[in-house]
Tab-separated table of C-alpha atoms in Angstrom:
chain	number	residue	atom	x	y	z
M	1	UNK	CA	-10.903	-44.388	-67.032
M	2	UNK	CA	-12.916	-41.473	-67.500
M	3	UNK	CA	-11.304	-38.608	-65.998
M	4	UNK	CA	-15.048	-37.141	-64.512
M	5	UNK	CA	-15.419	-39.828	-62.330
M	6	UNK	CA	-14.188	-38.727	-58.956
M	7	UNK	CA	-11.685	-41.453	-58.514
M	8	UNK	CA	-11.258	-42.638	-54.184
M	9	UNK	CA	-9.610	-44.882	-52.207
M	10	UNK	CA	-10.543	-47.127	-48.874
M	11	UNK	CA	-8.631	-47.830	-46.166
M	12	UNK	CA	-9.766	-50.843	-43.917
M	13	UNK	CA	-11.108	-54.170	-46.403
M	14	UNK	CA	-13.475	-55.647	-43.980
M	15	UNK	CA	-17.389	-55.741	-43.816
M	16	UNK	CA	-18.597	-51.951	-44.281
M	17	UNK	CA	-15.849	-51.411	-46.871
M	18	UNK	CA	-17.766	-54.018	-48.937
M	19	UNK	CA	-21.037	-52.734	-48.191
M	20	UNK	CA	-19.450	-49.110	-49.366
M	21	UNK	CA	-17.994	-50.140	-52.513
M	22	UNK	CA	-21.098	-52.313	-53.398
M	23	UNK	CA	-23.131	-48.842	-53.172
M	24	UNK	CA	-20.251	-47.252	-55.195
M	25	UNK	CA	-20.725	-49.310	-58.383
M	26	UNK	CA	-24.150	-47.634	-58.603
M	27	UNK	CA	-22.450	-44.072	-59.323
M	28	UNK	CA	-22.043	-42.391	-62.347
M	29	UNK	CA	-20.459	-39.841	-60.506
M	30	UNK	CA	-17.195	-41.805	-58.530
M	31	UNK	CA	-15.438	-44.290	-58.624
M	32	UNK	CA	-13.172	-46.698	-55.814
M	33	UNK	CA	-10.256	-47.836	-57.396
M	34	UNK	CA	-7.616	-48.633	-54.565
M	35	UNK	CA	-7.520	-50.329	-51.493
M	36	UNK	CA	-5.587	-50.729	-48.274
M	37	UNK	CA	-5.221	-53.169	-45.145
M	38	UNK	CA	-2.375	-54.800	-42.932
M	39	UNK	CA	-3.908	-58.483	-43.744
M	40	UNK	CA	-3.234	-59.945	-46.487
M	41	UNK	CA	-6.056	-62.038	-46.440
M	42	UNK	CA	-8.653	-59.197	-46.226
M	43	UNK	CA	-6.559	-57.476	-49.097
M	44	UNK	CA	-6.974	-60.554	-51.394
M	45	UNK	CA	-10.467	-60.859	-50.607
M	46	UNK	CA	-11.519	-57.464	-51.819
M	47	UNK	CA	-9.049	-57.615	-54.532
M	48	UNK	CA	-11.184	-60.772	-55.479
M	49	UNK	CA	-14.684	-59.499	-54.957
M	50	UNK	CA	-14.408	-56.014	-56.431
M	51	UNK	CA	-11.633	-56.066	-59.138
M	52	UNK	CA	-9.986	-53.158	-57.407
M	53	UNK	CA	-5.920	-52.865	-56.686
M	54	UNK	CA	-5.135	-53.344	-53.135
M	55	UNK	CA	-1.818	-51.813	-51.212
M	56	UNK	CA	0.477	-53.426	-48.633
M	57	UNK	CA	1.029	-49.755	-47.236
M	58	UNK	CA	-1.364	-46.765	-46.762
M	59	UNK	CA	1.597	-44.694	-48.231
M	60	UNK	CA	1.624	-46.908	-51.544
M	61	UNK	CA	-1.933	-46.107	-51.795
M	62	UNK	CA	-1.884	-42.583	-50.950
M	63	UNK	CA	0.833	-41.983	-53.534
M	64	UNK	CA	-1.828	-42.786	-56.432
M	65	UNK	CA	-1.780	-39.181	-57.700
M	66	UNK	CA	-5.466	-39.569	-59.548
M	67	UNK	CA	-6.872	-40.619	-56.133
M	68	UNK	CA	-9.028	-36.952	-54.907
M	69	UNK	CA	-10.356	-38.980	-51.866
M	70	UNK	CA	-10.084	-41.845	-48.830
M	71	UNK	CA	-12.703	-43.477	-47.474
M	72	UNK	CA	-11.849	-44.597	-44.006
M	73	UNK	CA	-13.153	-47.881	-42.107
M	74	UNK	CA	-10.763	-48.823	-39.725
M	75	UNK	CA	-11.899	-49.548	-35.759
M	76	UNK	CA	-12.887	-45.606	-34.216
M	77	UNK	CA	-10.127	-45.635	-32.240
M	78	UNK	CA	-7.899	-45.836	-35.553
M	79	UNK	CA	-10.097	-42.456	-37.065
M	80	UNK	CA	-7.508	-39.837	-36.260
M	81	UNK	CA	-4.006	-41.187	-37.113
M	82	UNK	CA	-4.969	-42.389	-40.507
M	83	UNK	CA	-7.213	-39.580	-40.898
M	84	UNK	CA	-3.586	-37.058	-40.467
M	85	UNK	CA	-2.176	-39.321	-42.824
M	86	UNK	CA	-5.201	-39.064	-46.057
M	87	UNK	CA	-4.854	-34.876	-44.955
M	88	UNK	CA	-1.398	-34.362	-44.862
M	89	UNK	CA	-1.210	-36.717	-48.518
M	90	UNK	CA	-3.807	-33.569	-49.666
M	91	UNK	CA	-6.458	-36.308	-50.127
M	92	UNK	CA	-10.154	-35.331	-48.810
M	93	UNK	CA	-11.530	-37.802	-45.973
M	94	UNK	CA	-14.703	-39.468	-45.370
M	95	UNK	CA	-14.543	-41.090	-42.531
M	96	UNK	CA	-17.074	-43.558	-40.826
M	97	UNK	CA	-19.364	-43.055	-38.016
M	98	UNK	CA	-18.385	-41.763	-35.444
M	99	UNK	CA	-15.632	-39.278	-36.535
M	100	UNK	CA	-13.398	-40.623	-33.199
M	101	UNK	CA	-14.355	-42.396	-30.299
M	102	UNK	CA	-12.281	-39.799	-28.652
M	103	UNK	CA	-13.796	-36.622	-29.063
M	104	UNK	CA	-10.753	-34.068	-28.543
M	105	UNK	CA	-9.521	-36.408	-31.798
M	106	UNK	CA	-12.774	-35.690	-33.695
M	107	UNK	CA	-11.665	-32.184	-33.309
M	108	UNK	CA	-8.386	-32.533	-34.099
M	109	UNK	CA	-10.002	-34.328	-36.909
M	110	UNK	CA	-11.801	-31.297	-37.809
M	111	UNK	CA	-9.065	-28.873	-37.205
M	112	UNK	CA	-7.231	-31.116	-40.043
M	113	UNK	CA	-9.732	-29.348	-42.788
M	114	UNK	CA	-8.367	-26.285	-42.416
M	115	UNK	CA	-4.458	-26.879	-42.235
M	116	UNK	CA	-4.445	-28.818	-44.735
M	117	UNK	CA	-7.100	-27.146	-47.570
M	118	UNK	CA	-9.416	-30.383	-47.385
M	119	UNK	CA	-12.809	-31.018	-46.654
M	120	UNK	CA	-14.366	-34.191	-43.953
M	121	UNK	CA	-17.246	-35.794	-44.616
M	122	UNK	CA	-18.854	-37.932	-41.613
M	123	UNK	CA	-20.760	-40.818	-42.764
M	124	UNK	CA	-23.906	-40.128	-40.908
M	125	UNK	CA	-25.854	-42.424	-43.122
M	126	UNK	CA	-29.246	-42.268	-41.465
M	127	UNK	CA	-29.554	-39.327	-41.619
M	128	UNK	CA	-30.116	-39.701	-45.178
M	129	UNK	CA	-32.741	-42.155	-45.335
M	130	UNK	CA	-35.786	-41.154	-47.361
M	131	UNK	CA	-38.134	-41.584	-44.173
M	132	UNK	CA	-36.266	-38.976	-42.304
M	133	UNK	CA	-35.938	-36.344	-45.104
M	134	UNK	CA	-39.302	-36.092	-45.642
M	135	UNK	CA	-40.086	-35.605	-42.441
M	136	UNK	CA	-37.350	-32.930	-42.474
M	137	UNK	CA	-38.875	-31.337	-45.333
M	138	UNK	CA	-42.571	-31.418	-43.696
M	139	UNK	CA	-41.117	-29.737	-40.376
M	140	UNK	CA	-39.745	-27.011	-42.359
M	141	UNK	CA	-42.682	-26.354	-44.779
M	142	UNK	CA	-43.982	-25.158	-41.498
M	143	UNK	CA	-47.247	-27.576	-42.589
M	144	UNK	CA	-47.644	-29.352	-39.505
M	145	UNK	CA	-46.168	-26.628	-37.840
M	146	UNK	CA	-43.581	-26.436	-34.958
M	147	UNK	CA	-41.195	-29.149	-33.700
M	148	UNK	CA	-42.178	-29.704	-30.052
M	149	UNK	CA	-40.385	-33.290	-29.527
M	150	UNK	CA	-38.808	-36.156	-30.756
M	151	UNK	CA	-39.029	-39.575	-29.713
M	152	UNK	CA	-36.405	-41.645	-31.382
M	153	UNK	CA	-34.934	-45.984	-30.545
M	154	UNK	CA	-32.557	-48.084	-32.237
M	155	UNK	CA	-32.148	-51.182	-31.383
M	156	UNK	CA	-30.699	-54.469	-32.137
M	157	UNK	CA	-29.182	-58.255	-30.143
M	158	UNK	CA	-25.545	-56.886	-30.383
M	159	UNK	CA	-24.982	-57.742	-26.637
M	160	UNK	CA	-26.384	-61.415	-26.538
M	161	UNK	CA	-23.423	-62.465	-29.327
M	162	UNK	CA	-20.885	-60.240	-28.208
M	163	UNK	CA	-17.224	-61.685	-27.112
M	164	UNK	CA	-14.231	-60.973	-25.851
M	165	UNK	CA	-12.469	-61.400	-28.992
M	166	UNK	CA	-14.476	-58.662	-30.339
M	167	UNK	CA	-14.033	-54.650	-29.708
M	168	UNK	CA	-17.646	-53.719	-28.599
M	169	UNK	CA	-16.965	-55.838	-25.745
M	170	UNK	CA	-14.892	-53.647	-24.078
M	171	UNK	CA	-15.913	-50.293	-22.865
M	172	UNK	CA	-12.844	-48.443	-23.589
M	173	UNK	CA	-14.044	-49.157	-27.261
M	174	UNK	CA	-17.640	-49.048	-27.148
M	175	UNK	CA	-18.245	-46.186	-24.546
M	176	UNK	CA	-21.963	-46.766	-23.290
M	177	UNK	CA	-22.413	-50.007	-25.937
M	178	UNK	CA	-25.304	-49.032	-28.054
M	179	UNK	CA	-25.325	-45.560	-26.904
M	180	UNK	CA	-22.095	-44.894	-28.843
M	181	UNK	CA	-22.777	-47.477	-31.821
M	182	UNK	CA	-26.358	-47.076	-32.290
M	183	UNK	CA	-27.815	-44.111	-30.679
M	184	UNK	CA	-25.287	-41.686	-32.069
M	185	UNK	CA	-26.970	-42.254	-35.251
M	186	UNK	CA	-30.320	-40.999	-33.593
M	187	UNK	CA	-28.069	-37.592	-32.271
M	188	UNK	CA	-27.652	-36.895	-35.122
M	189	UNK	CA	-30.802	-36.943	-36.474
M	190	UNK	CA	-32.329	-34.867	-33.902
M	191	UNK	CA	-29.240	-32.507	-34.211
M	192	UNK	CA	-30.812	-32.126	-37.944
M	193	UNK	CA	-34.184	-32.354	-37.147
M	194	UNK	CA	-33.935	-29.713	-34.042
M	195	UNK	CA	-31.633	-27.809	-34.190
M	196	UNK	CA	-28.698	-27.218	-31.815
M	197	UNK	CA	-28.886	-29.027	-28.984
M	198	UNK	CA	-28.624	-27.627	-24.970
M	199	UNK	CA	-28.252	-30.737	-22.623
M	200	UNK	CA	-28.907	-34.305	-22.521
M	201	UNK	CA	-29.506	-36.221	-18.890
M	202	UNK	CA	-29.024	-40.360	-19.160
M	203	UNK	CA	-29.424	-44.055	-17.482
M	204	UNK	CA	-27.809	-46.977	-18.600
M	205	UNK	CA	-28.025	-50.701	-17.630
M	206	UNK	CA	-26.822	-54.067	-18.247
M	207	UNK	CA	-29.316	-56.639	-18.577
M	208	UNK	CA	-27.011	-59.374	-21.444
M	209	UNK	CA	-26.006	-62.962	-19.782
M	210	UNK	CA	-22.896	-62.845	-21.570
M	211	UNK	CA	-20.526	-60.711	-19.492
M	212	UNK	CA	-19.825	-58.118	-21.773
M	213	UNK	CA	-17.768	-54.954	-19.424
M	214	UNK	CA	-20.082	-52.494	-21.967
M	215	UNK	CA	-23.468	-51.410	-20.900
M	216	UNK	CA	-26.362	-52.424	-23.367
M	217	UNK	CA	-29.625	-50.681	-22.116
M	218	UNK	CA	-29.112	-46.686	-22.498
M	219	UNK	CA	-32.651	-44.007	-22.445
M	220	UNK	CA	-31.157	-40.573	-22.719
M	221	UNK	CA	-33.696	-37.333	-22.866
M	222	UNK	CA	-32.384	-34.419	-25.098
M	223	UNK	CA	-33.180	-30.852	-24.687
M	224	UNK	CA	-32.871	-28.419	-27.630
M	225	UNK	CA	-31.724	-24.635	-27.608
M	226	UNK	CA	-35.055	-23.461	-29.061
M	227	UNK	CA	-36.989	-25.400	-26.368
M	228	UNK	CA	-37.950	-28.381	-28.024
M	229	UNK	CA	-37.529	-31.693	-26.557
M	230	UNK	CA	-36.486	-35.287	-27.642
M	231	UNK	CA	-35.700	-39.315	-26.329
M	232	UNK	CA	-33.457	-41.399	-27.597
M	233	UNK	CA	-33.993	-45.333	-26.339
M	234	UNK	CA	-31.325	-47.937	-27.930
M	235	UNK	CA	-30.995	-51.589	-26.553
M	236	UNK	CA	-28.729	-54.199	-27.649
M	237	UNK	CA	-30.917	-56.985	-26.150
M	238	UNK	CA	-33.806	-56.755	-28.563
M	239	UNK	CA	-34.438	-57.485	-31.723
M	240	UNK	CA	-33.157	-54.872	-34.387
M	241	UNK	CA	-35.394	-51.744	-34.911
M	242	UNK	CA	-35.076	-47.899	-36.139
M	243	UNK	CA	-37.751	-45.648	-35.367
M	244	UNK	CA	-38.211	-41.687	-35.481
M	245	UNK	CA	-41.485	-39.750	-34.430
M	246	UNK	CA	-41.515	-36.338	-34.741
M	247	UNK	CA	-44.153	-34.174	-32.517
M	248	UNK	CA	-45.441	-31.063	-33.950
M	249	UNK	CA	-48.034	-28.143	-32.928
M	250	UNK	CA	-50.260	-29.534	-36.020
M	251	UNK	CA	-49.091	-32.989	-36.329
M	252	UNK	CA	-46.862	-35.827	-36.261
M	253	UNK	CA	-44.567	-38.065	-38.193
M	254	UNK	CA	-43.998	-41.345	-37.518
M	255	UNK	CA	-40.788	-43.630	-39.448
M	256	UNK	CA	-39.764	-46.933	-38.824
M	257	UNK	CA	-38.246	-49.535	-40.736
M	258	UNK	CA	-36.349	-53.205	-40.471
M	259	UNK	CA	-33.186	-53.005	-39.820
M	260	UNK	CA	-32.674	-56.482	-41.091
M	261	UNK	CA	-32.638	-54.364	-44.596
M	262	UNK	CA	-29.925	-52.021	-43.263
M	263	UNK	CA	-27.393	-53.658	-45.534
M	264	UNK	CA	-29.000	-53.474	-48.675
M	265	UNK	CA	-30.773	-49.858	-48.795
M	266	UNK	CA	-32.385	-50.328	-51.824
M	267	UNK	CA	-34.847	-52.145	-50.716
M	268	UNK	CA	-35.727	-50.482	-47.181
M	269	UNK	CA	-38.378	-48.729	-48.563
M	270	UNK	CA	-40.331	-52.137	-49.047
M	271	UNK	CA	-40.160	-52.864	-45.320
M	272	UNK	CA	-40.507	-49.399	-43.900
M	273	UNK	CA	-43.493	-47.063	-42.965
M	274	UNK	CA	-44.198	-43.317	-42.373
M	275	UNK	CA	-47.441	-42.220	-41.665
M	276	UNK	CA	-48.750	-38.730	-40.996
M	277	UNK	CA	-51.446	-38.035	-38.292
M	278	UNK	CA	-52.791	-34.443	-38.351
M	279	UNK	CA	-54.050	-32.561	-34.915
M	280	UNK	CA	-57.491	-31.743	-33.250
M	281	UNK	CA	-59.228	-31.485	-37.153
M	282	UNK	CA	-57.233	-34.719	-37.934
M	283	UNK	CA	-57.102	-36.712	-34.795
M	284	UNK	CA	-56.881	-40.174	-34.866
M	285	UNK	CA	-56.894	-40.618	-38.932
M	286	UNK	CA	-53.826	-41.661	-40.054
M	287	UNK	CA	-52.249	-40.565	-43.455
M	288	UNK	CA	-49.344	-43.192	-44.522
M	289	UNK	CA	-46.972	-40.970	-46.448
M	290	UNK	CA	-45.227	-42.857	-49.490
M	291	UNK	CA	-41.871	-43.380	-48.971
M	292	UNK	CA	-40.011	-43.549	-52.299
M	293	UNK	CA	-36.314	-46.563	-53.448
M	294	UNK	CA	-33.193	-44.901	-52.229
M	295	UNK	CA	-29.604	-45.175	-51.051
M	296	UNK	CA	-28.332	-43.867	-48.092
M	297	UNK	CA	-25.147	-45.441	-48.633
M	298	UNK	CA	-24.884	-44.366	-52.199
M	299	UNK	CA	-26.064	-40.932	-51.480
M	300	UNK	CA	-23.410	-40.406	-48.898
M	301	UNK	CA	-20.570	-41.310	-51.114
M	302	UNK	CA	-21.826	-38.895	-53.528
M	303	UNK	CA	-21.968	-36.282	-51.090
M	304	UNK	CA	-18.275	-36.930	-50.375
M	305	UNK	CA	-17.189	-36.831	-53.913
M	306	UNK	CA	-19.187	-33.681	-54.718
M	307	UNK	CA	-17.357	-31.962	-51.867
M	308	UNK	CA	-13.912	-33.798	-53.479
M	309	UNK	CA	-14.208	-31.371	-56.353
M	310	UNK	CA	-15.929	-28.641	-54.754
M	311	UNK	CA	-14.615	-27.987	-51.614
M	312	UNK	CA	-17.837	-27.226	-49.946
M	313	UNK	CA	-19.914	-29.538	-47.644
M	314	UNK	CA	-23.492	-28.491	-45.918
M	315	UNK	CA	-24.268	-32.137	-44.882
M	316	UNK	CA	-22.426	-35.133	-42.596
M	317	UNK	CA	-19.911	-32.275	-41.678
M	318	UNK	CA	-17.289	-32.935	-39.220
M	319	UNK	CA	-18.866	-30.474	-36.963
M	320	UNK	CA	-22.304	-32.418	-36.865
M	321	UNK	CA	-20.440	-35.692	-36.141
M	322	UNK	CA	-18.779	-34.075	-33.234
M	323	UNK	CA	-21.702	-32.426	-32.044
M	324	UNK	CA	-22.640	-36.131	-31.626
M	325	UNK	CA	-20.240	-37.490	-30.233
M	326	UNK	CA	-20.189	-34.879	-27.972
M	327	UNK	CA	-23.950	-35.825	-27.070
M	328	UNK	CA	-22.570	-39.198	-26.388
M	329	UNK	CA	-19.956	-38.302	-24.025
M	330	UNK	CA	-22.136	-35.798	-22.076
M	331	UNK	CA	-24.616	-38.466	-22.096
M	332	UNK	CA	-21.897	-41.236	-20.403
M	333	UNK	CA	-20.987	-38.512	-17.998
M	334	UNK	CA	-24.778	-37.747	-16.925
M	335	UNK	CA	-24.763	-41.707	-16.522
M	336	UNK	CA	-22.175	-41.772	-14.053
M	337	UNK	CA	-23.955	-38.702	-12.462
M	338	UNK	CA	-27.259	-40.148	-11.495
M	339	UNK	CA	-28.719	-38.734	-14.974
M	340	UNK	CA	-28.252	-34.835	-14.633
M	341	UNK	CA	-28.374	-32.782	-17.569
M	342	UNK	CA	-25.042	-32.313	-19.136
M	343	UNK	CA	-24.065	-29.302	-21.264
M	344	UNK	CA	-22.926	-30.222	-25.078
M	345	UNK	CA	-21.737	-26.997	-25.336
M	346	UNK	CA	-19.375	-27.246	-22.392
M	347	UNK	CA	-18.571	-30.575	-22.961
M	348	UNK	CA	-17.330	-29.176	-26.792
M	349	UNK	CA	-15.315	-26.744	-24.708
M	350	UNK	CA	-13.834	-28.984	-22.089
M	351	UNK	CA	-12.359	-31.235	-25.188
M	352	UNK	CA	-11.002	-28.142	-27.010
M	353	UNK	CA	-9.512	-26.971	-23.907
M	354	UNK	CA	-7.854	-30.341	-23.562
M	355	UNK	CA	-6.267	-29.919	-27.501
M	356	UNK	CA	-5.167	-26.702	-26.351
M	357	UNK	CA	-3.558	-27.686	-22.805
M	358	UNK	CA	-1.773	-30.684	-24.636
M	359	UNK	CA	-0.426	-28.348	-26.951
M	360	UNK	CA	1.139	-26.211	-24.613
């Protein structure tokens, strides 16, 4: 095998490591070539599908010397412990979204960079969608001026299927339902579209028949350090959609696309839309922007195995994946207190504090 591909392995054989390794045959630049799960089954199946060796152990697997780095897809609460096992192997990590459902463990996770010389990627993934650079790239062009606000949903039926049988139902597992699965994604992309983030105040409800113990209506409002303000609305009781607008002094942005495409990437571009509406010279003409084919899944994993031979990362850093998961758990804990503002800062500091107490 040629010796430039960046050579990784994936632990956890089940849905999104398929959708991951589908996006990986695309690269010129990496390559998966081991495997690992406890079933057998799931083990034989991507054996099957993908041509790739599979291991009964994560040890076997880890003890591939050309493997540079693991790609992990296990449940969140699994994140940590297998993530100490890929660092202390000297194998980089790229973990799923979010980096722990825990968030003292997402900085443990963190702290794990360090110790043991590797680098964390976070797979953030829409924060890479083509829709929301450009819109990045406008608001820093300083073309349409500043960043006042950001309104932001996602949204799918998650709630009217769910079942005991399944982890989401549960919200030990799912903290907040949809706030932790789906709007996490949208913390993160004001986190990169605003800046550092102040506060965040939020209400939840539960509106499915089924019974699930999670909550699956959350609206949480987001204030930024420089002043700027954002929403983030996610419900799991309505059909799937992933929208972004972003308010500025000359302008505004508006993204949204079908999620029913979320699984194949390359063609969201057919079934999204981004159009840009100027201010008072502009108002009420409507510019669509052309959004061009990408990957977001693809683009990730390249990400990861740049920073494999690099050893430098600027984007879906461990830090930004804590930053929103600390949003999430600031936002639970407004819930629970009649939607005050919550600190993310403090709430950083009260989980570090716990690391440190625990280590005493």
């Amino acid at each position: 095998m040629d010796s430039s591909y960046v050579k990784l392995g994936v632990v956890g054989l089940g849905r999104w490591a398929k959708v991951l390794t589908t996006a990986s045959k695309h690269s010129k630049k990496l390559k998966i070539v081991a495997g690992h799960s406890r079933s057998v089954e799931k083990r034989e199946s991507f054996s099957t599908e993908f041509n790739i060796k599979t291991y009964e152990t994560i040890d076997d697997m880890l003890g591939v010397p050309e493997l540079e780095g693991v790609i992990i897809t296990v449940p969140n609460e699994q994140h940590y412990p297998v993530a100490v096992k890929i660092a202390e192997a000297g194998k980089h990590v790229y973990t799923e979204k979010p980096i722990s459902n825990i968030l003292a463990d997402g900085l443990r996770m963190e702290d794990l960079q360090k110790k043991h010389g590797i680098v964390m990627v976070v797979g953030h993934s829409a924060r890479l969608l083509k829709g929301i650079k450009i819109i990045k790239d406008y608001i820093e062009s300083g073309e349409i001026g500043r960043l006042s606000f950001v309104e932001t949903n996602f949204s799918n039926e998650r709630a009217l299927t769910l079942t005991p049988d399944t982890w989401r139902w549960y919200r030990e597992r799912a903290p907040g339902g949809p706030l932790s699965q789906l709007a996490i994604h949208q913390f993160n992309i004001l986190h990169y579209l605003g800046g550092e983030v102040d506060s965040v105040s939020s209400i939840a409800s539960k509106l499915s028949p089924v019974g699930a113990e999670v909550d699956d209506q959350s609206m949480t409002t987001v204030k930024f350090k420089n002043g700027a303000l954002g929403y983030v609305g996610s419900s799991w009781t309505s059909p799937g959609v992933f929208s972004v607008r972003a308010f500025c002094q000359n302008g505004l942005l508006h993204h949204e696309l079908d999620f029913s495409s979320w699984d194949k990437p390359e063609n969201l571009h057919k079934s999204s839309s981004l159009y840009l509406q100027k201010g008072i010279d502009g108002f009420g003409l409507r510019e669509n922007v052309t959004i061009p084919p990408g990957n977001m899944f693809l683009d990730e994993l390249e990400i990861f195995s740049a920073a494999c031979r690099t050893k430098k990362l600027d984007e879906l850093t461990a830090y930004q994946g804590n930053v929103a998961v600390a949003m999430v758990m600031a936002a639970l804990k407004s819930i629970n207190e009649n939607g005050v503002l919550v600190s993310v800062d403090q709430t950083l500091n009260a989980a570090r504090k716990s690391i440190e107490s625990a280590s005493e």
